[in-house]
mmCIF file of C-alpha atoms in Angstrom:
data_model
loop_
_atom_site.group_PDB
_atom_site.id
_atom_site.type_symbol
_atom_site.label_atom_id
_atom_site.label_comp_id
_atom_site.label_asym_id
_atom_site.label_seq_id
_atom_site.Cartn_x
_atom_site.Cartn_y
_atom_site.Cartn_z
ATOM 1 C CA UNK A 1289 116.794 98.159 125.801
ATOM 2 C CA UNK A 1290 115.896 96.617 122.425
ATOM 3 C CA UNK A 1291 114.089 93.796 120.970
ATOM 4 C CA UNK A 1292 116.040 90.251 120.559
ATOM 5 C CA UNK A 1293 114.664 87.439 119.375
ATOM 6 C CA UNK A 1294 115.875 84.146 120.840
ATOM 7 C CA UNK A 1295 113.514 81.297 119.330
ATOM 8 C CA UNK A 1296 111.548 80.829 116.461
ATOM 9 C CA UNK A 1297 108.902 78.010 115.807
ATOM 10 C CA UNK A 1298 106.281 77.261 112.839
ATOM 11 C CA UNK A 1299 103.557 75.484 111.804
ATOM 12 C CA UNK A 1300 101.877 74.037 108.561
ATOM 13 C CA UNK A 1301 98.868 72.234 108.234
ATOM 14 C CA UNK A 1302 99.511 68.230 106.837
ATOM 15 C CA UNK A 1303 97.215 68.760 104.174
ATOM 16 C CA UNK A 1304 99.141 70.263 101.000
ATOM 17 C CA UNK A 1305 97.370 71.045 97.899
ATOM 18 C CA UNK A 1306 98.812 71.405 95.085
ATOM 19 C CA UNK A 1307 98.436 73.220 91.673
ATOM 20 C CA UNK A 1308 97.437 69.999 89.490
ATOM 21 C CA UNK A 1309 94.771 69.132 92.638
ATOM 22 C CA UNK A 1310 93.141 72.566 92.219
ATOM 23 C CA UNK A 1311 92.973 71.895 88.582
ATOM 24 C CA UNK A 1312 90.685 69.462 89.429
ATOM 25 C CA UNK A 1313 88.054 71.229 91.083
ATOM 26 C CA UNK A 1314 88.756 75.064 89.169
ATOM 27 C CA UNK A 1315 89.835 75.874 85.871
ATOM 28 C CA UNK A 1316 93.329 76.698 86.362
ATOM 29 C CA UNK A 1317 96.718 74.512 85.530
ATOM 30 C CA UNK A 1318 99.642 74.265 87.170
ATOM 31 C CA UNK A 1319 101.329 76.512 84.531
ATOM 32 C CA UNK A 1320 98.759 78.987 85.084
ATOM 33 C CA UNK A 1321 99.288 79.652 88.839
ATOM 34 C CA UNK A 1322 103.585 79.045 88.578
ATOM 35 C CA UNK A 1323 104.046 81.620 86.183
ATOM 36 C CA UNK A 1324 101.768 84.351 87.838
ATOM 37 C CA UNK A 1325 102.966 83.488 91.137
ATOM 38 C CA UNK A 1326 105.795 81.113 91.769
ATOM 39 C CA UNK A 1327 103.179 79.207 93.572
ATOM 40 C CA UNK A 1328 103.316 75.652 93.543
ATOM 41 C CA UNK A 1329 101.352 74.083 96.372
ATOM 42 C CA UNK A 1330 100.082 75.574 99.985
ATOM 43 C CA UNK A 1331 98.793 73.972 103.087
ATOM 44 C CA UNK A 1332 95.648 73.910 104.049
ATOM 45 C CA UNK A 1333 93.553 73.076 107.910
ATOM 46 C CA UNK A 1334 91.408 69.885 107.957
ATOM 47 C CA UNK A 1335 88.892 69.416 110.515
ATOM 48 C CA UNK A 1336 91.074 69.361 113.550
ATOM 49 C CA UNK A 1337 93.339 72.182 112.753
ATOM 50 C CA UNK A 1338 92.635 75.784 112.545
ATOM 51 C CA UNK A 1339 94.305 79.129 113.563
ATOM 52 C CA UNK A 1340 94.620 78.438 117.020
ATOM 53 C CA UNK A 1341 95.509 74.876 116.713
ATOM 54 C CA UNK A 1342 98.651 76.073 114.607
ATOM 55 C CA UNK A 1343 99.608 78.682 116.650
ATOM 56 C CA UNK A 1344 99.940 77.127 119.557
ATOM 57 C CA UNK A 1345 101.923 74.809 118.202
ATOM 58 C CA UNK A 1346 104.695 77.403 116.097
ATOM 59 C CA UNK A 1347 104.402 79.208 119.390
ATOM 60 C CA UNK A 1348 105.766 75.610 121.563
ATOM 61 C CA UNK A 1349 108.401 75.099 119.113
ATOM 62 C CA UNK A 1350 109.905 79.197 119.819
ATOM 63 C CA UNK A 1351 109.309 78.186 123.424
ATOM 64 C CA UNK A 1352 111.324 75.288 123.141
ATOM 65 C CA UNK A 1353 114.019 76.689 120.931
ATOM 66 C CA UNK A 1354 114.275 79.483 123.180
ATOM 67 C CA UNK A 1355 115.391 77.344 126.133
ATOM 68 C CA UNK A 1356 112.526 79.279 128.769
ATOM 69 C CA UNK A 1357 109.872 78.638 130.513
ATOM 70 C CA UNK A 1358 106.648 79.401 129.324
ATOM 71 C CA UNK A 1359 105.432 81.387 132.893
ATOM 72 C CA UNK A 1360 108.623 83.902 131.792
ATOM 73 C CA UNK A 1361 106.538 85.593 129.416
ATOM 74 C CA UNK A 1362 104.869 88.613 129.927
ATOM 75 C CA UNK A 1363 103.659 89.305 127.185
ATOM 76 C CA UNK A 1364 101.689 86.963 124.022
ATOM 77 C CA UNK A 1365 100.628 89.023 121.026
ATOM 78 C CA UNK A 1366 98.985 87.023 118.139
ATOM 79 C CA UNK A 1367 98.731 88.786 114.846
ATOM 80 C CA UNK A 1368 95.770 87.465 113.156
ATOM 81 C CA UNK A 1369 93.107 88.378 110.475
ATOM 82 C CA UNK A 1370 91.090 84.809 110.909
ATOM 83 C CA UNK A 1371 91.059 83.502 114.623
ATOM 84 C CA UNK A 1372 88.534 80.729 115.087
ATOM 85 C CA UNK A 1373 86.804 82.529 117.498
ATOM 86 C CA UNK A 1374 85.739 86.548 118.085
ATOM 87 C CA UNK A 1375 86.455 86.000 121.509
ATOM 88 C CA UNK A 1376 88.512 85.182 123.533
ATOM 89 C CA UNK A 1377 91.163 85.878 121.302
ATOM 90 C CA UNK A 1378 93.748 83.374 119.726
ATOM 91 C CA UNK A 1379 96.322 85.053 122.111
ATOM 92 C CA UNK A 1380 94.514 84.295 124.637
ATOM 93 C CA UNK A 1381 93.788 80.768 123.581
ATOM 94 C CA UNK A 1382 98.062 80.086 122.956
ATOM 95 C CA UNK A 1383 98.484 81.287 126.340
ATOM 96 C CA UNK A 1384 96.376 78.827 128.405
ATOM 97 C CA UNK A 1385 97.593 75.954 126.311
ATOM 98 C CA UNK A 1386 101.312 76.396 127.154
ATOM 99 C CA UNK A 1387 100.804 77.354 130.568
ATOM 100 C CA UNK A 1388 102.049 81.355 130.048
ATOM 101 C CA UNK A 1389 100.145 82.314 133.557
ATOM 102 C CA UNK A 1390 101.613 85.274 133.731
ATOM 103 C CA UNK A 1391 101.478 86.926 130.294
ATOM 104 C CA UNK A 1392 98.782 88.959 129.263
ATOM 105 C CA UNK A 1393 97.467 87.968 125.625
ATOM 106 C CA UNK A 1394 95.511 90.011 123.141
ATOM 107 C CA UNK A 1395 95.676 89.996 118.879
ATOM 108 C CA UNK A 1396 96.165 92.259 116.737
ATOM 109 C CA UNK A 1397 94.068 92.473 113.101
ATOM 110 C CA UNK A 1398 96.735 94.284 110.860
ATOM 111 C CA UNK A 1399 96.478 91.018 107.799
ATOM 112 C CA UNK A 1400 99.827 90.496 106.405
ATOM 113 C CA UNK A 1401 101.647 93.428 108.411
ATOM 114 C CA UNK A 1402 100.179 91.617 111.834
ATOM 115 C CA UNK A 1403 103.650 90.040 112.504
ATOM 116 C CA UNK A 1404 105.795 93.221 112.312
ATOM 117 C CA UNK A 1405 102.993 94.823 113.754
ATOM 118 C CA UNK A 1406 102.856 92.579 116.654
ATOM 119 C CA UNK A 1407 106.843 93.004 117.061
ATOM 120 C CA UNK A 1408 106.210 96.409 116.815
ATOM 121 C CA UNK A 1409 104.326 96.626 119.318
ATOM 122 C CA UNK A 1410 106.739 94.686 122.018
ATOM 123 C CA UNK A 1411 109.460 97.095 121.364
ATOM 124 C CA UNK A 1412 107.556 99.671 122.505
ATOM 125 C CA UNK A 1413 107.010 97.957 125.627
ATOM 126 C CA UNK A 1414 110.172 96.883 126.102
ATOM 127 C CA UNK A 1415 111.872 100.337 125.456
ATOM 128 C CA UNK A 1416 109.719 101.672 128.128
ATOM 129 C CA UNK A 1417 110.583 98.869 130.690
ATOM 130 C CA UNK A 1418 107.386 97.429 131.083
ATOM 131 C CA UNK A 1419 108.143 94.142 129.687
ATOM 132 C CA UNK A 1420 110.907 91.743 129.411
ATOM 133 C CA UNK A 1421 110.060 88.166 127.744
ATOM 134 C CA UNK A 1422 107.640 88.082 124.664
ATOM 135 C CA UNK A 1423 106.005 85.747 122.254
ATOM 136 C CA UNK A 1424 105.042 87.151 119.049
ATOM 137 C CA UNK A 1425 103.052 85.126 117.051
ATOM 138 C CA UNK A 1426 102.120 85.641 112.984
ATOM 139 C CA UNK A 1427 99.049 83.140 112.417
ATOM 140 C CA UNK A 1428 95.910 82.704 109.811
ATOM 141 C CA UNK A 1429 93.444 79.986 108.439
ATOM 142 C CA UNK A 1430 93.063 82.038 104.950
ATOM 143 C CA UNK A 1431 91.479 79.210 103.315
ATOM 144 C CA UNK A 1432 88.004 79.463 105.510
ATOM 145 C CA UNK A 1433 87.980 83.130 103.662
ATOM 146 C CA UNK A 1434 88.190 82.096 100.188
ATOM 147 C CA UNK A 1435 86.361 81.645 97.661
ATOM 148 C CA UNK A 1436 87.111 78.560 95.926
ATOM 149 C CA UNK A 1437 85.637 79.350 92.709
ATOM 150 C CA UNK A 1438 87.401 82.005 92.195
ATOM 151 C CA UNK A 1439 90.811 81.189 90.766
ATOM 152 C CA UNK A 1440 92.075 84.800 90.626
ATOM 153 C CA UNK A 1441 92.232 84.898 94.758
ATOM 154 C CA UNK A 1442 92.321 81.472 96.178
ATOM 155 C CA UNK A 1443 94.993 79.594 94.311
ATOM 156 C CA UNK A 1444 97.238 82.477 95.654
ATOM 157 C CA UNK A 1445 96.758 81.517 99.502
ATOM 158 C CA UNK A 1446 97.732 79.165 102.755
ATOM 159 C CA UNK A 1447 97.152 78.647 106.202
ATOM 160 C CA UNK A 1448 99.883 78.670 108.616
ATOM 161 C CA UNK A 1449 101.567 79.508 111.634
ATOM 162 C CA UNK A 1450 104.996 81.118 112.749
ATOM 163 C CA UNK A 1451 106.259 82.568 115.933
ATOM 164 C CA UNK A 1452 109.533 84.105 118.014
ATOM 165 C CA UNK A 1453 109.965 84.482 121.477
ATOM 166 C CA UNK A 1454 111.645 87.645 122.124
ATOM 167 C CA UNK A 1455 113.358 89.105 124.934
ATOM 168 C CA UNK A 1456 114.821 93.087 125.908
ATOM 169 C CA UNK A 1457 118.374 92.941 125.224
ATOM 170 C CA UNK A 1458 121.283 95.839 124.422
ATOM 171 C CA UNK A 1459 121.119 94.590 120.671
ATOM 172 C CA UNK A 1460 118.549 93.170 118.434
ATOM 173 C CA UNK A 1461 115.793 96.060 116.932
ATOM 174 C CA UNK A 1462 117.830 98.842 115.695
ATOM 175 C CA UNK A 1463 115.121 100.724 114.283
ATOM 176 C CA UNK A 1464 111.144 100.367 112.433
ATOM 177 C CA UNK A 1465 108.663 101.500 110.864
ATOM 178 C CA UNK A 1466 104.755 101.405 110.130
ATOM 179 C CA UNK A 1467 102.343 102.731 107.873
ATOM 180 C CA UNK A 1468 98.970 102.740 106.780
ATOM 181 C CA UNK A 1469 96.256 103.830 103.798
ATOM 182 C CA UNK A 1470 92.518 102.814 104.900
ATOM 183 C CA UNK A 1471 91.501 104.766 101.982
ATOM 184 C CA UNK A 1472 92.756 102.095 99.568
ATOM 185 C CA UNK A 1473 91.090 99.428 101.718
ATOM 186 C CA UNK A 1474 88.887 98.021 99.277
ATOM 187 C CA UNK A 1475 91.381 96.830 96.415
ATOM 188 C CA UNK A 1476 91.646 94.150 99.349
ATOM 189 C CA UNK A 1477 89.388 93.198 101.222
ATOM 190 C CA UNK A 1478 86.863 90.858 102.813
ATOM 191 C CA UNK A 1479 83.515 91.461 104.594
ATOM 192 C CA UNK A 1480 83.040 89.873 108.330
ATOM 193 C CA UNK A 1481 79.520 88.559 109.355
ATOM 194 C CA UNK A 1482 76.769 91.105 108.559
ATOM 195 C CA UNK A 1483 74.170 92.172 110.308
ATOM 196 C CA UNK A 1484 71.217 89.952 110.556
ATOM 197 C CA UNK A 1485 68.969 90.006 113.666
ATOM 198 C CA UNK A 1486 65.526 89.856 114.503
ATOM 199 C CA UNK A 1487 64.975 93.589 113.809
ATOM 200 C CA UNK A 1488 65.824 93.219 110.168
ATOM 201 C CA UNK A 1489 64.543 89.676 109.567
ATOM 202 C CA UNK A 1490 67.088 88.468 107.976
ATOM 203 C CA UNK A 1491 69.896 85.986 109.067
ATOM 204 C CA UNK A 1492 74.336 87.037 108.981
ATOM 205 C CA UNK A 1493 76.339 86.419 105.972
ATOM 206 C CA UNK A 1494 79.784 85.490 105.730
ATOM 207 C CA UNK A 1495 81.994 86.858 103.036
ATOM 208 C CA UNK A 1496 84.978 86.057 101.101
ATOM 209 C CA UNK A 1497 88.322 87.900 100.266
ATOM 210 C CA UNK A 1498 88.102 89.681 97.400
ATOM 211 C CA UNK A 1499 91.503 91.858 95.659
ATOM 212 C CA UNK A 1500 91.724 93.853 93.038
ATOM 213 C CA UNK A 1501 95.241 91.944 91.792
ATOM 214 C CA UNK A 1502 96.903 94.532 90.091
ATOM 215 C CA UNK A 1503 96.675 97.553 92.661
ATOM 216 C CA UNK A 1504 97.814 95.525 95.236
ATOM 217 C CA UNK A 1505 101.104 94.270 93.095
ATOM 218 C CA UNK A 1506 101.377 97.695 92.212
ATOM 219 C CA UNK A 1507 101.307 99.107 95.394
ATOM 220 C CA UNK A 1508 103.683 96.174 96.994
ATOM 221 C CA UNK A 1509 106.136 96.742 94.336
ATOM 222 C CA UNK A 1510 106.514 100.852 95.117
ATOM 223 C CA UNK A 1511 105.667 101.034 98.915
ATOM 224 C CA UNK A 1512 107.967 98.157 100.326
ATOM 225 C CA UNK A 1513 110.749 99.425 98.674
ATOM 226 C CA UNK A 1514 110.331 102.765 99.937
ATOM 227 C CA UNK A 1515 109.935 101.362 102.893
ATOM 228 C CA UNK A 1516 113.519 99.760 103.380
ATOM 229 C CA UNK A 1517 115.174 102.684 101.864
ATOM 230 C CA UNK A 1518 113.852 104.955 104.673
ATOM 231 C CA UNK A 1519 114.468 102.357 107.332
ATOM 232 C CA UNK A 1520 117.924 102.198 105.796
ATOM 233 C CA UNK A 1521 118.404 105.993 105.776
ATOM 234 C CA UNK A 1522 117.524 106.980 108.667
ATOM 235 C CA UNK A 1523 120.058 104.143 110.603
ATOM 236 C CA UNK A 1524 122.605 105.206 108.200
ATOM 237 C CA UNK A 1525 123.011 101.602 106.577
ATOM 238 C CA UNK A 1526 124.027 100.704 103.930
ATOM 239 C CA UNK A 1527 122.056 98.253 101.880
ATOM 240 C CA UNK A 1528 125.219 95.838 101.533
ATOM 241 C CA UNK A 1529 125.288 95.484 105.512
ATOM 242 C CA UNK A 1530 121.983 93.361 105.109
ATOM 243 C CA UNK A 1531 122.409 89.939 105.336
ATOM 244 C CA UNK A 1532 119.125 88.967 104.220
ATOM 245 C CA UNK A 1533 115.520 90.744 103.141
ATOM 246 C CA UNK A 1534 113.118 88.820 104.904
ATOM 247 C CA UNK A 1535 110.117 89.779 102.798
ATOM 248 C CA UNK A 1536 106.200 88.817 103.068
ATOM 249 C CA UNK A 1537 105.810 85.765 101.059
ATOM 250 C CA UNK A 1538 103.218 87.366 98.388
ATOM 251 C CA UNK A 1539 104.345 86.922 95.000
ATOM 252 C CA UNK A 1540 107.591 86.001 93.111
ATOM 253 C CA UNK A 1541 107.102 88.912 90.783
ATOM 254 C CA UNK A 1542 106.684 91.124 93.650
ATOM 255 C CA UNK A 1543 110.240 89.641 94.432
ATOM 256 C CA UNK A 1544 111.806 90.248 91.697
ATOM 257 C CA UNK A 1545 110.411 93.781 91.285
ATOM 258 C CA UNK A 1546 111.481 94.644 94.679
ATOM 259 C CA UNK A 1547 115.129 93.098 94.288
ATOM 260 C CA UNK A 1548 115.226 95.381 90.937
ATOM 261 C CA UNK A 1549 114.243 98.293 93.134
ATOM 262 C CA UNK A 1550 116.751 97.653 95.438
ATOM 263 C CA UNK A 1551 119.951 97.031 93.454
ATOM 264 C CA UNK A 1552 120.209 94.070 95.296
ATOM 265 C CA UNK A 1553 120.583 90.474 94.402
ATOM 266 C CA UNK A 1554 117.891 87.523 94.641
ATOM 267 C CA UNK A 1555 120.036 85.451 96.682
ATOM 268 C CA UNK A 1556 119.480 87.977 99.709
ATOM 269 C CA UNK A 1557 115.542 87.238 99.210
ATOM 270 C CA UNK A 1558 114.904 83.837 101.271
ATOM 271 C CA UNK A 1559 111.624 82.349 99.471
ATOM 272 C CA UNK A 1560 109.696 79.963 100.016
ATOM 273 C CA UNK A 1561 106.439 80.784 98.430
ATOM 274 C CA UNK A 1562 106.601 78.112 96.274
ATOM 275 C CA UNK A 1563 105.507 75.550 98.813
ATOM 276 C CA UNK A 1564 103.280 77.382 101.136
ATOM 277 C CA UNK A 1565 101.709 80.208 98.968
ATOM 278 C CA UNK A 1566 100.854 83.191 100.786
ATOM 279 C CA UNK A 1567 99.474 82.758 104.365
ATOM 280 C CA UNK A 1568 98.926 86.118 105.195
ATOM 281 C CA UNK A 1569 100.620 86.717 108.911
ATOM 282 C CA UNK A 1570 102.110 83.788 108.873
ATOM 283 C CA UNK A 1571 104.422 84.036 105.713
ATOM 284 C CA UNK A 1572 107.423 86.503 107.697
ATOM 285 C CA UNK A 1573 107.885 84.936 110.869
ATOM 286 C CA UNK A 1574 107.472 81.020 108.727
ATOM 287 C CA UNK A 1575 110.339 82.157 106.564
ATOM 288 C CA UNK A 1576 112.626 83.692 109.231
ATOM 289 C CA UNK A 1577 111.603 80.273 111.411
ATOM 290 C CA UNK A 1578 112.970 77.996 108.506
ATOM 291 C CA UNK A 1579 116.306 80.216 107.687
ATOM 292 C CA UNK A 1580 116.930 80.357 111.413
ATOM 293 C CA UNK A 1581 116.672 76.512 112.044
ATOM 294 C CA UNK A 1582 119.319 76.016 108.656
ATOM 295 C CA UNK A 1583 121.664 78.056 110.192
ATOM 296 C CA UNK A 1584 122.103 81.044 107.875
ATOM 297 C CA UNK A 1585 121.791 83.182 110.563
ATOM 298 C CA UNK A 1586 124.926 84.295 113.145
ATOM 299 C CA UNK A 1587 124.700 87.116 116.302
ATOM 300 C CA UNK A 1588 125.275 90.156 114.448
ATOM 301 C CA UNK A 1589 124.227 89.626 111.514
ATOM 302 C CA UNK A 1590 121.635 92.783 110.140
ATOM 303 C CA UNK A 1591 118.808 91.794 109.114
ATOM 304 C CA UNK A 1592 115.511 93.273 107.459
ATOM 305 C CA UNK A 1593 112.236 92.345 107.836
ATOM 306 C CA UNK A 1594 109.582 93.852 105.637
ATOM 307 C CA UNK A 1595 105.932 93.273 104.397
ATOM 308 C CA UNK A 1596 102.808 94.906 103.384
ATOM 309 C CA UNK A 1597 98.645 93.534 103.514
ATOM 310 C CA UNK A 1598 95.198 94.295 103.490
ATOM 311 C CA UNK A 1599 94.024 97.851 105.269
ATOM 312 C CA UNK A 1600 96.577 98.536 103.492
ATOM 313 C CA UNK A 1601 98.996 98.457 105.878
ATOM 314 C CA UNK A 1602 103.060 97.845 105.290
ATOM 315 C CA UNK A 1603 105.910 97.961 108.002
ATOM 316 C CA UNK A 1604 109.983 97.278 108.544
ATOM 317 C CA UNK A 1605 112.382 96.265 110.969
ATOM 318 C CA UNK A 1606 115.756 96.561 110.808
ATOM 319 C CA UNK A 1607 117.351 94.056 113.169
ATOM 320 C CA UNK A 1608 120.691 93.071 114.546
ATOM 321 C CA UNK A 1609 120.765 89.055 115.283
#
């Protein structure tokens, strides 16, 4: 048995800044941010949202698209780098609010990779036979990580929220991969609460994402390439089978590069970057979410699924729709 998925759902915060509204707090322009990025605006939580406010709801609208019932899951995994809580988990938290009573829930911290990670993951339980119904979700609050004076880092990200229920079928994941380089960690990176207790006097501090720009573009730009043409060669598929590349939304350059390192055309490279920026976890299952509900996907199709993040991490999925 394989990995299908039958639903998708997302979620966006209401609030969506734009380039000219950072330019009012930052010194940056709307120029500045399109031509480095293809960024044009990104959501962003307000007081009553946050990662597991948005989650729950991307992971209700896979629920509902999948036609089940929330108690046929048996499994919730939410990849996330920013839950609101360090316990109990944001898995945890999505599975109480839709009534999945009989799925256990957990996260997993893999940043931008956490949503082929998390898929990942299910396959290997569902190849063994442990598990039949899944939710998968890909879900951060980036914007409670940045610093907002820094306009190299935070005009680049977004919150958000996207999910698939998934279910062990004959076809659907034909074949994946994973990978991962703590060494080069630091290029990006961002420090959790420190230590601060009464034995050294002093109280926790908080820190904010920091990346070293160009490494990371350079490393995006040579690893997820690789990436897909292993995942291609060992299923013996050719690159023309591939209906679409559905890519971590990072970068429009990184786009571009890749579709240059690929041979293949942009028009297999769904993007919507320009509206949402990059929301970490979020941006794969998001994009697959809004291609899936305009009906540019049919059974059979082949798709790919790739991305990279912070650890660093990258990973692929080839998958039959």
């Amino acid at each position: 048995m394989t990995t299908r998925i039958i639903g998708t759902g997302s979620y966006a915060p209401e609030n969506v800044i734009t380039n000219d509204d950072l330019a009012k707090i930052m010194d940056t322009s709307d120029e500045w941010i399109r031509s480095r990025t293809g960024i044009g605006a990104r959501h962003i939580c307000g007081k009553d949202e946050g990662a597991t406010y948005m989650a729950i709801e991307a992971a209700k609208r896979a629920v509902e698209m999948a036609g089940i019932d929330p108690k046929e899951l048996d499994i919730i995994i939410a990849g996330t780098s920013t839950p609101d809580k360090c316990l109990p988990s944001c898995g945890c938290e999505v599975q109480a609010a839709i009534g999945a009573v009989n799925a256990v829930a957990f996260d997993v911290s893999a940043a931008c990779s956490g949503f082929i990670f998390s898929l990942n993951i299910v396959q290997g339980f569902f190849m063994s036979g442990v598990y039949r119904t899944a939710l998968v979700i890909g879900c951060d609050e980036l914007s409670k990580i940045m610093d907002w004076s820094d306009r190299r880092t935070c005009v680049l990200f977004g919150d958000g929220a996207g999910a698939a229920v998934v279910r062990a079928e004959e076809t659907g994941i034909r074949h994946f991969l994973m990978g991962s380089d703590g060494a080069r960690g630091p290029v990006l990176e961002c420090t959790a609460r420190t230590t601060g207790n009464f034995l050294t006097g002093t109280r926790p501090d908080i820190g904010f994402t920091s990346m070293d720009g160009q490494e990371v573009f350079k490393f995006a730009v040579k690893k997820v390439p690789e990436c897909i043409t292993q995942l291609l060669e060992e299923t013996g598929t050719d690159k023309d089978e591939i209906k679409y590349f559905i890519l971590h939304q990072a970068n429009m350059r990184i786009f571009e590069s890749i579709a240059k390192r690929l041979k293949v055309p942009m028009e297999k490279i769904p993007v919507n970057i320009e509206r949402y920026g990059n929301t970490s976890g979020a941006s794969i299952p998001i994009i697959l979410d809004e291609v899936n509900r305009q009906g540019k996907l049919e059974r059979g199709d082949k798709i790919v699924i790739a991305g990279f993040g912070a650890g660093l991490t990258w990973g692929a999925v080839l998958m039959e729709w």
